[in-house]
Coordinates of C-alpha atoms in Angstrom, one line a residue:
X1 CA -29.8 -4.4 32.6
X2 CA -26.6 -4.6 30.6
X3 CA -27.9 -5.7 27.2
X4 CA -25.2 -7.0 24.8
X5 CA -24.8 -5.8 21.3
X6 CA -22.8 -7.6 18.6
X7 CA -21.6 -7.0 15.1
X8 CA -21.2 -9.7 12.6
X9 CA -19.6 -7.7 9.8
X10 CA -16.7 -9.4 8.0
X11 CA -13.1 -8.7 8.9
X12 CA -12.6 -7.0 5.5
X13 CA -15.5 -4.6 6.1
X14 CA -14.3 -4.0 9.6
X15 CA -10.9 -2.9 8.3
X16 CA -12.5 -0.9 5.5
X17 CA -14.3 1.1 8.2
X18 CA -11.7 1.0 11.0
X19 CA -8.7 2.3 9.1
X20 CA -10.2 5.5 7.6
X21 CA -12.0 6.1 10.9
X22 CA -8.7 5.9 12.8
X23 CA -7.1 8.2 10.2
X24 CA -10.0 10.7 10.9
X25 CA -9.6 10.9 14.7
X26 CA -5.8 11.0 14.4
X27 CA -6.0 14.0 12.0
X28 CA -8.4 15.7 14.3
X29 CA -6.2 15.2 17.4
X30 CA -3.1 16.3 15.5
X31 CA -4.9 19.4 14.3
X32 CA -6.2 20.2 17.8
X33 CA -2.7 19.9 19.2
X34 CA -1.2 22.1 16.6
X35 CA -3.9 24.8 17.0
X36 CA -3.5 24.7 20.8
X37 CA 0.2 25.2 20.4
X38 CA -0.5 28.4 18.4
X39 CA -2.3 30.0 21.3
X40 CA -5.5 30.2 23.3
X41 CA -8.8 31.7 22.4
X42 CA -12.3 30.5 21.6
X43 CA -11.5 28.6 18.4
X44 CA -8.7 26.4 20.0
X45 CA -11.0 25.7 22.9
X46 CA -13.9 24.7 20.6
X47 CA -11.5 22.1 19.1
X48 CA -11.2 20.4 22.4
X49 CA -14.9 19.3 22.5
X50 CA -14.7 16.9 19.6
X51 CA -11.2 15.9 20.6
X52 CA -12.4 14.9 24.1
X53 CA -15.3 12.9 22.6
X54 CA -12.9 11.1 20.2
X55 CA -10.4 10.4 23.0
X56 CA -13.2 9.0 25.1
X57 CA -14.3 6.7 22.3
X58 CA -10.8 5.5 21.5
X59 CA -10.0 4.8 25.2
X60 CA -13.3 2.9 25.6
X61 CA -12.7 0.7 22.5
X62 CA -9.1 0.0 23.5
X63 CA -10.4 -1.1 26.9
X64 CA -12.9 -3.3 25.2
X65 CA -10.0 -4.9 23.2
X66 CA -8.0 -5.6 26.4
X67 CA -11.1 -7.4 27.8
X68 CA -11.2 -9.5 24.6
X69 CA -14.9 -8.8 24.0
X70 CA -14.4 -9.3 20.3
X71 CA -17.1 -7.2 18.7
X72 CA -19.6 -7.8 21.6
X73 CA -20.3 -4.7 23.7
X74 CA -22.7 -3.7 26.4
X75 CA -25.0 -0.8 25.4
X76 CA -23.0 1.6 27.6
X77 CA -19.7 0.5 25.9
X78 CA -21.2 0.8 22.5
X79 CA -22.3 4.4 23.1
X80 CA -19.2 5.4 24.9
X81 CA -17.0 3.9 22.2
X82 CA -18.5 4.2 18.7
X83 CA -21.2 6.7 19.9
X84 CA -18.6 9.1 21.3
X85 CA -16.4 8.8 18.2
X86 CA -19.4 9.4 15.9
X87 CA -20.6 12.4 17.9
X88 CA -17.0 13.8 18.1
X89 CA -16.7 13.6 14.3
X90 CA -20.1 15.2 13.8
X91 CA -19.3 18.1 16.1
X92 CA -15.9 18.4 14.5
X93 CA -17.5 19.3 11.1
X94 CA -19.0 22.7 12.1
X95 CA -15.9 23.5 14.3
X96 CA -13.6 22.9 11.4
X97 CA -15.8 25.0 9.2
X98 CA -15.5 27.9 11.7
X99 CA -11.7 27.6 11.4
X100 CA -11.9 27.7 7.6
X101 CA -14.1 30.8 7.7
X102 CA -11.9 32.5 10.3
X103 CA -8.8 31.9 8.3
X104 CA -5.5 32.4 10.2
X105 CA -4.9 28.7 10.7
X106 CA -3.9 27.9 7.1
X107 CA -5.1 24.6 5.7
X108 CA -5.2 22.9 9.0
X109 CA -9.0 23.3 9.5
X110 CA -9.6 21.8 6.1
X111 CA -7.5 18.8 7.0
X112 CA -9.4 18.6 10.3
X113 CA -12.7 18.8 8.4
X114 CA -11.6 15.7 6.4
X115 CA -10.6 14.0 9.7
X116 CA -14.0 14.8 11.2
X117 CA -15.9 13.5 8.3
X118 CA -13.9 10.3 8.2
X119 CA -14.3 9.8 11.9
X120 CA -18.0 10.5 11.9
X121 CA -18.8 8.4 8.8
X122 CA -16.8 5.3 9.6
X123 CA -17.5 5.3 13.4
X124 CA -21.2 5.6 12.5
X125 CA -21.0 2.7 10.1
X126 CA -19.5 0.5 12.8
X127 CA -21.9 1.8 15.4
X128 CA -25.0 0.9 13.4
X129 CA -23.6 -2.5 12.5
X130 CA -24.2 -3.6 16.1
X131 CA -27.5 -5.4 17.0
X132 CA -28.9 -6.7 20.2
X133 CA -27.3 -10.1 20.8
X134 CA -29.7 -13.0 20.9
X135 CA -28.7 -15.7 23.2

């Protein structure tokens, strides 16, 4: 059964969560792209895991917008959208810490850490604002 979930947060709160969350995944993807351009190895490949989750979430939420679901999502879309963004941000935190410890990538892993935290926190806040829709 495709249960529907809905959020009733205000437009102001939505924007307060959405904008920093978007900045977070954009920072992560920029950092991943930049690190991959520097060469291959274990650390650049680790960066792809959170990046792929974030891309999955963004694509899912854009598709939802095209269908004009307007803050009403099926359980699957909720988890594939905000769930994937939250998980991507959470996984990005230890990955960026590895980059900070390894050094060799300058300040980029620290910027990516900020992006991962923003993405995880604000995607999570939107994720938990959804409740089962009642009639």
